[in-house]
Each structure stands twice: as C-alpha cells, then as structure tokens.
Coordinates of C-alpha atoms and ligand atoms in Angstrom, one line a residue:
X1 CA 0.4 0.0 -0.4
X2 CA 1.4 3.0 -0.9
X3 CA 2.5 5.7 1.4
X4 CA 3.9 8.6 1.9
X5 CA 7.6 8.2 1.9
X6 CA 6.8 6.0 -1.2
X7 CA 5.3 10.0 -2.9
X8 CA 8.6 10.9 -1.5
X9 CA 11.1 8.7 -3.4
X10 CA 9.0 6.3 -5.9
X11 CA 8.0 7.7 -9.5
X12 CA 5.3 10.0 -8.5
X13 CA 8.5 12.1 -6.3
X14 CA 9.1 14.4 -9.0
X15 CA 5.5 14.9 -10.0
X16 CA 4.4 18.8 -10.8
X17 CA 1.1 18.6 -9.7
X18 CA 1.8 17.0 -5.8
X19 CA 5.4 19.2 -6.1
X20 CA 3.2 22.4 -6.7
X21 CA 0.6 21.5 -4.6
X22 CA 3.3 20.9 -1.2
X23 CA 4.8 24.9 -2.5
X24 CA 8.0 23.2 -3.6
X25 CA 9.9 23.8 -6.5
X26 CA 7.8 22.4 -10.3
X27 CA 10.0 22.1 -13.6
X28 CA 6.1 23.7 -14.9
X29 CA 3.4 24.9 -13.9
X30 CA 0.8 21.3 -13.5
X31 CA -2.5 21.7 -15.1
X32 CA -5.2 20.3 -15.0
X33 CA -9.3 19.6 -15.7
X34 CA -12.3 19.4 -13.0
X35 CA -14.5 17.2 -15.3
X36 CA -11.6 16.6 -18.3
X37 CA -13.6 13.3 -18.3
X38 CA -16.5 13.1 -19.6
X39 CA -18.8 14.3 -22.3
X40 CA -17.2 16.5 -24.1
X41 CA -14.8 13.6 -25.5
X42 CA -16.5 11.9 -28.1
X43 CA -14.4 8.2 -26.7
X44 CA -16.1 9.2 -23.3
X45 CA -19.5 9.4 -25.1
X46 CA -18.5 6.6 -27.0
X47 CA -18.1 4.5 -23.9
X48 CA -21.1 5.7 -21.8
X49 CA -23.4 4.1 -24.7
X50 CA -26.5 2.5 -22.5
X51 CA -24.7 2.6 -19.5
X52 CA -25.8 4.5 -16.8
X53 CA -23.9 7.1 -15.3
X54 CA -23.9 5.3 -11.4
X55 CA -23.5 2.0 -13.4
X56 CA -20.6 3.3 -15.3
X57 CA -19.1 4.4 -12.1
X58 CA -19.3 0.7 -10.6
X59 CA -17.8 -1.2 -13.1
X60 CA -13.3 -1.0 -12.6
X61 CA -12.7 -1.5 -16.6
X62 CA -15.1 1.5 -17.1
X63 CA -13.8 4.1 -14.5
X64 CA -10.3 3.0 -15.7
X65 CA -11.2 2.9 -19.0
X66 CA -13.0 6.7 -18.7
X67 CA -10.4 8.4 -15.9
X68 CA -7.3 7.2 -18.7
X69 CA -9.0 9.0 -21.7
X70 CA -8.0 12.8 -20.9
X71 CA -4.3 12.0 -19.7
X72 CA -4.0 10.8 -23.2
X73 CA -5.8 12.8 -25.1
X74 CA -4.2 15.8 -23.3
X75 CA -1.0 15.3 -21.4
X76 CA -2.3 16.4 -18.1
X77 CA -0.4 16.5 -15.0
X78 CA -3.1 14.3 -13.1
X79 CA -6.3 11.7 -13.7
X80 CA -9.5 12.2 -12.2
X81 CA -11.2 9.6 -10.6
X82 CA -14.2 8.7 -12.5
X83 CA -16.4 9.4 -10.4
X84 CA -19.3 11.4 -8.7
X85 CA -19.9 13.2 -5.3
X86 CA -23.4 10.8 -4.7
X87 CA -21.7 7.5 -5.3
X88 CA -20.4 7.0 -1.7
X89 CA -24.6 7.1 -0.7
X90 CA -25.6 5.1 -3.7
X91 CA -22.4 2.2 -2.4
X92 CA -24.3 2.4 0.7
X93 CA -28.8 2.2 -0.7
X94 CA -29.6 5.0 -0.4
X95 CA -31.9 5.8 -3.1
X96 CA -30.5 7.7 -5.4
X97 CA -29.8 8.3 -9.3
X98 CA -28.2 10.9 -12.2
X99 CA -30.6 11.9 -14.4
X100 CA -29.0 13.1 -17.9
X101 CA -29.0 16.5 -17.9
X102 CA -30.5 17.2 -14.5
X103 CA -28.2 15.9 -12.2
X104 CA -28.4 13.9 -8.8
X105 CA -31.9 13.2 -7.3
X106 CA -32.8 11.4 -4.4
X107 CA -35.7 9.7 -3.5
X108 CA -36.7 10.0 -0.3
X109 CA -35.2 13.4 0.4
X110 CA -33.7 13.7 4.4
X111 CA -35.3 16.4 6.9
X112 CA -35.9 15.0 10.2
X113 CA -33.3 13.3 12.5
X114 CA -34.9 9.2 11.8
X115 CA -34.0 10.3 8.6
X116 CA -30.3 10.9 9.2
X117 CA -29.9 8.3 11.2
X118 CA -31.4 5.6 8.9
X119 CA -27.8 6.7 7.0
X120 CA -25.3 4.0 7.3
X121 CA -21.6 5.0 7.8
X122 CA -20.0 3.5 5.0
X123 CA -16.9 1.4 5.4
X124 CA -14.8 -0.6 2.5
X125 CA -16.6 -3.4 2.0
X126 CA -19.5 -1.2 0.4
X127 CA -17.0 0.3 -1.9
X128 CA -14.4 -3.2 -3.6
X129 CA -15.4 -1.8 -7.1
X130 CA -13.4 1.5 -5.8
X131 CA -10.3 0.0 -4.2
X132 CA -10.5 -1.7 -7.7
X133 CA -10.3 0.7 -9.4
X134 CA -8.2 3.2 -8.0
X135 CA -5.4 -0.4 -7.9
X136 CA -6.0 -0.7 -11.8
X137 CA -5.1 2.9 -12.7
X138 CA -2.8 3.6 -10.9
X139 CA -0.7 0.5 -11.8
X140 CA -2.0 1.9 -15.0
X141 CA -0.6 5.8 -14.7
X142 CA 3.1 5.5 -12.9
X143 CA 4.3 9.4 -13.2
X144 CA 0.6 10.3 -13.5
X145 CA -1.0 11.6 -9.8
X146 CA -4.3 9.8 -9.2
X147 CA -6.5 12.4 -7.9
X148 CA -9.2 10.8 -5.5
X149 CA -12.8 13.3 -4.8
X150 CA -15.0 13.2 -2.2
X151 CA -18.4 15.7 -1.3
X152 CA -18.4 18.5 1.2
X153 CA -20.7 17.7 3.9
X154 CA -22.5 21.0 2.7
X155 CA -22.8 20.0 -1.2
X156 CA -23.8 16.9 -0.6
X157 CA -26.3 18.0 2.0
X158 CA -28.2 19.9 -0.3
X159 CA -28.8 17.4 -2.4
X160 CA -30.1 14.9 -0.2
X161 CA -32.1 17.2 2.0
X162 CA -33.8 18.7 -2.1
X163 CA -34.0 16.0 -3.2
X164 CA -32.6 16.8 -6.3
X165 CA -30.6 20.1 -7.8
X166 CA -31.5 23.7 -6.7
X167 CA -30.6 26.6 -7.4
X168 CA -31.1 28.2 -3.9
X169 CA -30.7 25.8 -1.3
X170 CA -33.7 27.7 0.1
X171 CA -35.0 24.4 1.9
X172 CA -31.5 22.7 3.0
X173 CA -30.9 26.6 4.4
X174 CA -34.3 26.5 6.1
X175 CA -32.8 23.2 7.6
X176 CA -29.5 25.0 9.0
X177 CA -30.8 27.7 10.6
X178 CA -34.5 25.9 11.9
X179 CA -33.2 22.8 13.3
X180 CA -29.6 23.0 14.3
X181 CA -29.9 18.6 15.9
X182 CA -30.6 17.8 12.8
X183 CA -28.3 19.4 10.6
X184 CA -25.6 18.6 12.9
X185 CA -25.9 15.0 12.6
X186 CA -26.5 15.1 8.8
X187 CA -23.7 17.2 8.0
X188 CA -21.1 14.8 10.5
X189 CA -23.1 11.6 9.2
X190 CA -22.0 13.1 5.6
X191 CA -18.0 14.3 7.1
X192 CA -17.6 10.9 8.4
X193 CA -19.6 9.3 4.2
X194 CA -16.5 11.1 2.7
X195 CA -13.7 10.5 4.5
X196 CA -14.2 7.1 4.7
X197 CA -14.7 7.4 0.9
X198 CA -11.5 9.2 0.9
X199 CA -10.0 6.7 3.3
X200 CA -10.3 3.8 0.6
X201 CA -9.4 6.1 -2.6
X202 CA -5.8 6.6 -0.7
X203 CA -5.5 3.6 0.5
X204 CA -5.8 2.4 -3.0
X205 CA -3.2 4.6 -3.8
X206 CA -5.0 8.0 -5.3
X207 CA -1.8 10.0 -4.2
X208 CA -3.9 13.6 -3.8
X209 CA -7.7 14.3 -2.7
X210 CA -10.3 17.0 -3.7
X211 CA -12.6 17.8 -1.5
X212 CA -15.9 19.3 -3.8
X213 CA -17.5 21.8 -2.1
X214 CA -19.2 23.2 -5.3
X215 CA -22.3 24.9 -3.9
X216 CA -21.0 26.6 -0.3
X217 CA -20.3 29.9 -2.3
X218 CA -24.1 30.4 -1.6
X219 CA -23.5 31.1 1.9
X220 CA -23.0 33.8 4.4
X221 CA -19.3 33.8 6.1
X222 CA -20.8 33.8 9.5
X223 CA -23.0 31.1 8.1
X224 CA -20.0 28.9 6.4
X225 CA -17.9 29.8 9.2
X226 CA -20.7 28.6 11.9
X227 CA -22.4 25.4 10.5
X228 CA -20.4 23.7 7.5
X229 CA -16.4 24.6 8.0
X230 CA -16.4 22.3 11.0
X231 CA -18.0 19.3 9.2
X232 CA -15.5 20.1 6.5
X233 CA -12.3 20.5 8.2
X234 CA -13.2 16.9 9.9
X235 CA -13.0 15.6 6.8
X236 CA -9.6 17.1 5.4
X237 CA -8.0 16.2 9.0
X238 CA -9.1 12.8 8.9
X239 CA -8.1 12.1 5.3
X240 CA -4.4 14.3 7.0
X241 CA -3.5 11.5 8.4
X242 CA -2.6 9.9 5.6
X243 CA 0.0 12.9 4.4
X244 CA -1.8 13.5 0.6
X245 CA -2.6 16.7 -0.7
X246 CA -5.6 18.0 0.1
X247 CA -6.9 20.7 -2.4
X248 CA -10.3 22.4 -1.3
X249 CA -13.0 23.8 -3.3
X250 CA -16.0 25.4 -4.4
X251 CA -17.5 27.8 -6.7
X252 CA -18.9 31.8 -5.9
X253 CA -16.6 31.4 -2.8
X254 CA -14.7 34.6 -3.2
X255 CA -15.7 35.7 0.4
X256 CA -14.2 32.5 2.2
X257 CA -11.8 31.2 0.4
X258 CA -9.6 32.6 3.7
X259 CA -12.2 30.0 5.3
X260 CA -12.0 27.2 2.7
X261 CA -8.0 27.4 3.2
X262 CA -8.8 27.3 7.1
X263 CA -11.0 24.1 6.9
X264 CA -7.2 22.8 6.4
X265 CA -5.9 22.0 2.5
X266 CA -3.1 22.6 1.3
X267 CA -4.5 24.1 -1.7
X268 CA -7.9 26.5 -2.5
X269 CA -9.0 26.2 -5.4
X270 CA -10.2 29.5 -6.9
X271 CA -13.1 30.0 -9.8
X272 CA -12.8 33.1 -12.1
X273 CA -14.7 35.1 -11.2
X274 CA -11.6 36.1 -8.6
X275 CA -9.2 37.0 -9.7
X276 CA -6.0 34.8 -9.0
X277 CA -3.7 38.0 -8.0
X278 CA -6.7 38.5 -5.3
X279 CA -7.7 34.7 -4.8
X280 CA -3.6 34.1 -3.2
X281 CA -4.3 36.8 -1.1
X282 CA -6.9 35.5 0.0
X283 CA -5.9 31.9 0.8
X284 CA -2.2 33.7 2.0
X285 CA 0.2 30.8 2.6
X286 CA -0.8 28.2 0.5
X287 CA -1.1 26.6 -2.5
X288 CA -4.2 27.4 -5.8
X289 CA -6.1 26.0 -8.3
X290 CA -7.6 27.7 -11.2
X291 CA -8.7 29.7 -12.7
X292 CA -9.5 30.1 -16.9
X293 CA -13.1 31.0 -16.8
X294 CA -14.2 27.4 -18.3
X295 CA -15.7 29.9 -21.3
X296 CA -13.5 31.0 -22.4
X297 CA -12.3 28.1 -24.9
X298 CA -14.7 29.3 -26.8
X299 CA -13.5 32.1 -27.1
X300 CA -10.9 32.2 -30.5
X301 CA -7.8 30.6 -29.8
X302 CA -4.7 33.5 -28.9
X303 CA -7.3 35.6 -26.6
X304 CA -8.0 32.2 -25.1
X305 CA -3.8 31.6 -24.2
X306 CA -4.0 35.5 -23.2
X307 CA -6.0 34.9 -21.3
X308 CA -4.3 31.5 -19.9
X309 CA -1.0 33.7 -19.8
X310 CA -2.1 36.0 -17.4
X311 CA -3.4 33.7 -14.7
X312 CA 0.0 31.7 -15.3
X313 CA 1.3 35.2 -14.0
X314 CA -0.7 36.1 -11.2
X315 CA 0.3 32.6 -10.4
X316 CA 3.6 32.8 -9.1
X317 CA 2.6 34.8 -6.4
X318 CA 2.1 31.7 -4.3
X319 CA 4.0 28.6 -3.1
X320 CA 2.5 26.7 -5.4
X321 CA 0.1 27.0 -8.1
X322 CA -1.9 24.2 -10.0
X323 CA -3.2 25.5 -13.4
X324 CA -7.0 24.6 -14.8
X325 CA -10.4 26.2 -15.0
X326 CA -12.3 27.6 -12.7
X327 CA -15.0 25.5 -12.8
X328 CA -15.4 21.8 -14.2
X329 CA -15.2 21.9 -18.2
X330 CA -18.3 22.7 -20.6
X331 CA -20.0 19.3 -22.1
X332 CA -20.0 21.5 -25.2
X333 CA -15.6 22.2 -25.2
X334 CA -13.4 20.9 -28.4
X335 CA -11.1 19.3 -26.9
X336 CA -8.3 20.6 -28.7
X337 CA -8.9 23.7 -27.4
X338 CA -7.8 22.0 -24.2
X339 CA -5.4 20.0 -26.0
X340 CA -3.9 24.0 -26.5
X341 CA -4.2 24.9 -23.4
X342 CA -2.2 22.2 -21.6
X343 CA 0.7 22.9 -23.8
X344 CA 0.6 26.4 -23.3
X345 CA 1.3 26.1 -19.9
X346 CA 4.0 24.0 -20.3
X347 CA 5.9 25.5 -23.2
X348 CA 4.9 28.9 -21.0
X349 CA 6.3 27.8 -17.7
X350 CA 9.0 24.9 -18.3
X351 CA 12.7 26.7 -18.5
X352 CA 14.0 27.4 -21.7
Ligands
CP3_401 O1 -13.5 14.6 -14.8 C1 -14.5 14.7 -13.7 O2 -14.0 15.7 -13.3 C2 -14.2 13.1 -12.0 C3 -15.5 12.7 -12.4 C4 -16.0 13.5 -12.0 C5 -18.1 13.4 -12.6 N1 -18.8 14.1 -11.3 C6 -18.3 13.3 -13.4 C7 -19.7 13.5 -13.5 C8 -16.5 14.8 -11.0 C9 -15.0 15.2 -9.7 C10 -18.1 15.3 -10.2 C11 -18.1 15.7 -8.6 C12 -20.1 15.9 -8.7 N2 -20.5 16.0 -9.1 C13 -20.0 17.6 -8.2 C14 -18.9 18.1 -8.0 C15 -17.7 19.3 -9.3 C16 -18.9 20.6 -9.6 O3 -19.0 19.8 -10.7 O4 -19.1 21.6 -8.7 C17 -21.2 17.8 -8.4 C18 -21.7 19.0 -7.6 C19 -21.7 16.7 -8.3 C20 -23.1 16.1 -9.1 C21 -23.5 16.0 -10.5 N3 -23.0 15.3 -10.7 C22 -23.7 17.5 -11.0 C23 -24.3 18.7 -11.3 C24 -24.3 16.6 -12.8 C25 -24.1 17.0 -13.8 C26 -25.5 16.8 -14.2 C27 -25.6 17.3 -15.7 O5 -25.8 15.6 -16.7 O6 -25.4 17.9 -16.5 C28 -23.3 15.1 -12.0 C29 -23.4 14.3 -13.4 C30 -21.8 14.2 -13.5 N4 -20.7 13.2 -12.7 C31 -21.4 13.5 -15.2 C32 -20.5 13.5 -14.8 C33 -19.4 12.5 -16.1 C34 -22.2 14.1 -16.5 C35 -23.3 12.9 -17.0 C36 -22.7 12.0 -17.9 O7 -22.2 12.2 -18.7 O8 -24.2 11.2 -18.4

C-alpha cells in the first residue's frame, strides 16, 4: 500500500502536480481540468453508450478507461478518478439516481433525525469496486498522480435535503437555520462518509484528494463559519493523517476563500470570478488551483491563451500554483482547445 514515503521517493516524487500542491519548486506549472473526463470527449460518449452514469462508476474497467482518456489525449499532470460525489451514498443504499442533464436526484429527501439515523456509515466493504478501480488506475498511470475526491458535507447535504439540484438551496438552509440538531447530525454523518470514502481511495493508491464544496458559495461568511466549516475541517483533518496533499474547492466562494483555507487543505481552488492575484492574497500562504473561466475555450485560441498567461503570471505569487479552469469543463468544449491550453501552460512555464 502506497504511503507518504513512496510519494517522496517513488515514481511520483518528481510529479509537478504534487510538488506544486506542497509548495515545492516545479519543472513546469502543472495543469489538469475539473471534469476532464466526460461529455466533451467523443471517446467518453462512446464508452458510456447504453450504460447509466452510476452503473459506469461501479465498473472498474470503465472507470479505468474513462479516467485515462483525458490523460492520453491532453497529457495533463494529474488524473481525476471518474466517479461522482453521490456515488458513496448510492453504495451505502441511499435510493438515488443521476438523471442525464439534471444531476443527482434523491428518492426520499432527508429532513429529520430519523431520516439521518437511517443513513449507514460507509465501510470499505461497500465500495470494493472503488478499491479495484484505483489499484488498476495507479498501475496504468505510472508517474501521473491520481486525485481521489469526495463531496463536502454542505454540497452533499444540499442534494439529500432538496432531493435534487437546487438554485437557491432554500430547503437546505431552512434546515440549517431551523433544526440545528438535525443539521449537525446530517453534516456529521456526511463528513464521516466522505472521510471514509477518501480513505478508501488513498489506501488503494490515490496520491492527492480534492474535496468539492461546489455550492458553499451560496452561504454568508458567518453561516459558512458556524454551520459548515467545522464539518469540512473534520473531513480534511481525517484524510490529512494519510499525508497526501488536499485541495479544497468551491464555486462563487470569493468571500470565504480564506475560511476554506482555514479548513485545512494545502491547496485552495479559486473559481474564475476572483482574479487569481486576489485569490492568492485571500488564501495567504497556501497553494492555489485555478482559475481560467471555462467559457474561454469558446473564444479564439489566442484570446484563451492570453488569458491563460495572465492566470499563470498571477499564480507565481503563491507558494504553488496548479493551473485549472475555475470550474468544470463545459460539455460542448472542443477537446482540441484543451489540448492547446495544456501544451501552452507547459511550454510557457518550463525553463528554456
Ligand atoms: O473528470 C472529473 O472531474 C471526474 C468526474 C466527476 C464527475 N462528477 C463525473 C460526472 C467529478 C469530480 C464529479 C463531482 C461532482 N458531481 C460535483 C462537484 C464538482 C462540480 O462540478 O462542482 C457535483 C456538484 C456533482 C453532482 C453532479 N453529477 C452534477 C451536477 C452532474 C451533472 C448533471 C448533468 O447531466 O448535467 C452530475 C453528473 C456527472 N458527474 C457527469 C459526469 C461526467 C455527467 C453525466 C453523464 O455523462 O451522463
């Protein structure tokens, strides 16, 4: 089983991605893309034909193939495990589905203490297919690190409480404001599930993790600090014992970036709304990931690359910078643009 020693001396020791995450000198600025595997790739659409999203996540052969597709095509500096933030809930028996074009839909929303008590804890026995897929992947990836991931308590809670995707998260916030005991029980439960799910991935060989709190930007600073941050910190400190770098990401989180850093990750993801130079100041002393506007791939190539240069320049002020988009790849993205972007980041930042 890989441990920190392997990360420091094995094939991954020179990984630009891992080095940037730890704030160490890099051979070039590392780059990968959130949702790099997915609908923007014709090879993904062909593998997924006739297989549902959740079924594909439970098949190690498909998970391995889909995770490797963008690594082959783009030569990115990290692979992200193909799965979903609701997969661990599905694995422990929560009745849910991922509806194409909609997102996760939960059959019986969770709103009472009894509902929370019915959710079991996650053990490795619930997810043998995850262990197998990670092991297959790490063997195939060689010197390219694999990022494991989980959903953060607030973002996962929003799907469980609302019963599906939501713009305003009103029912979720109503529970947070009106039923603090249910809220704490629910977020504590999700925190232990997410921590256990990350642990399975790292135990099997993932060499970094990302905690996705995609919807945390919907909260005020005070509410984030009082009702959410402690549970995200619980996940990050539990996995921190494994010694792998941790990335903490959300969308629209400009006002809480410093607090997201305080939750304990080595790297804070910055979405495109905050200029990266400002993001670097807000998370002071930590590495950053981001933050090109995902829509820039639809601009003329030279405009996209010019804006990428601005991001690279701003990233120099941080102890480490991992180049990424400010959120996931938009499904209609032309993969050739992402290839040009990857090559450009490498060429621009490698010593001549
Ligand atoms: O390449 C990667 O980044 C790894 C795979 C990945 C997926 N989901 C695959 C996926 C990751 C990291 C996620 C995380 C995830 N899932 C998040 C956090 C990241 C973010 O985008 O903020 C969230 C909020 C979800 C919930 C979810 N799952 C949504 C909102 C959707 C999109 C619904 C739609 O169809 O537009 C999904 C489905 C999903 N997860 C797809 C993929 C490739 C598309 C489904 C398909 O191809 O059929």
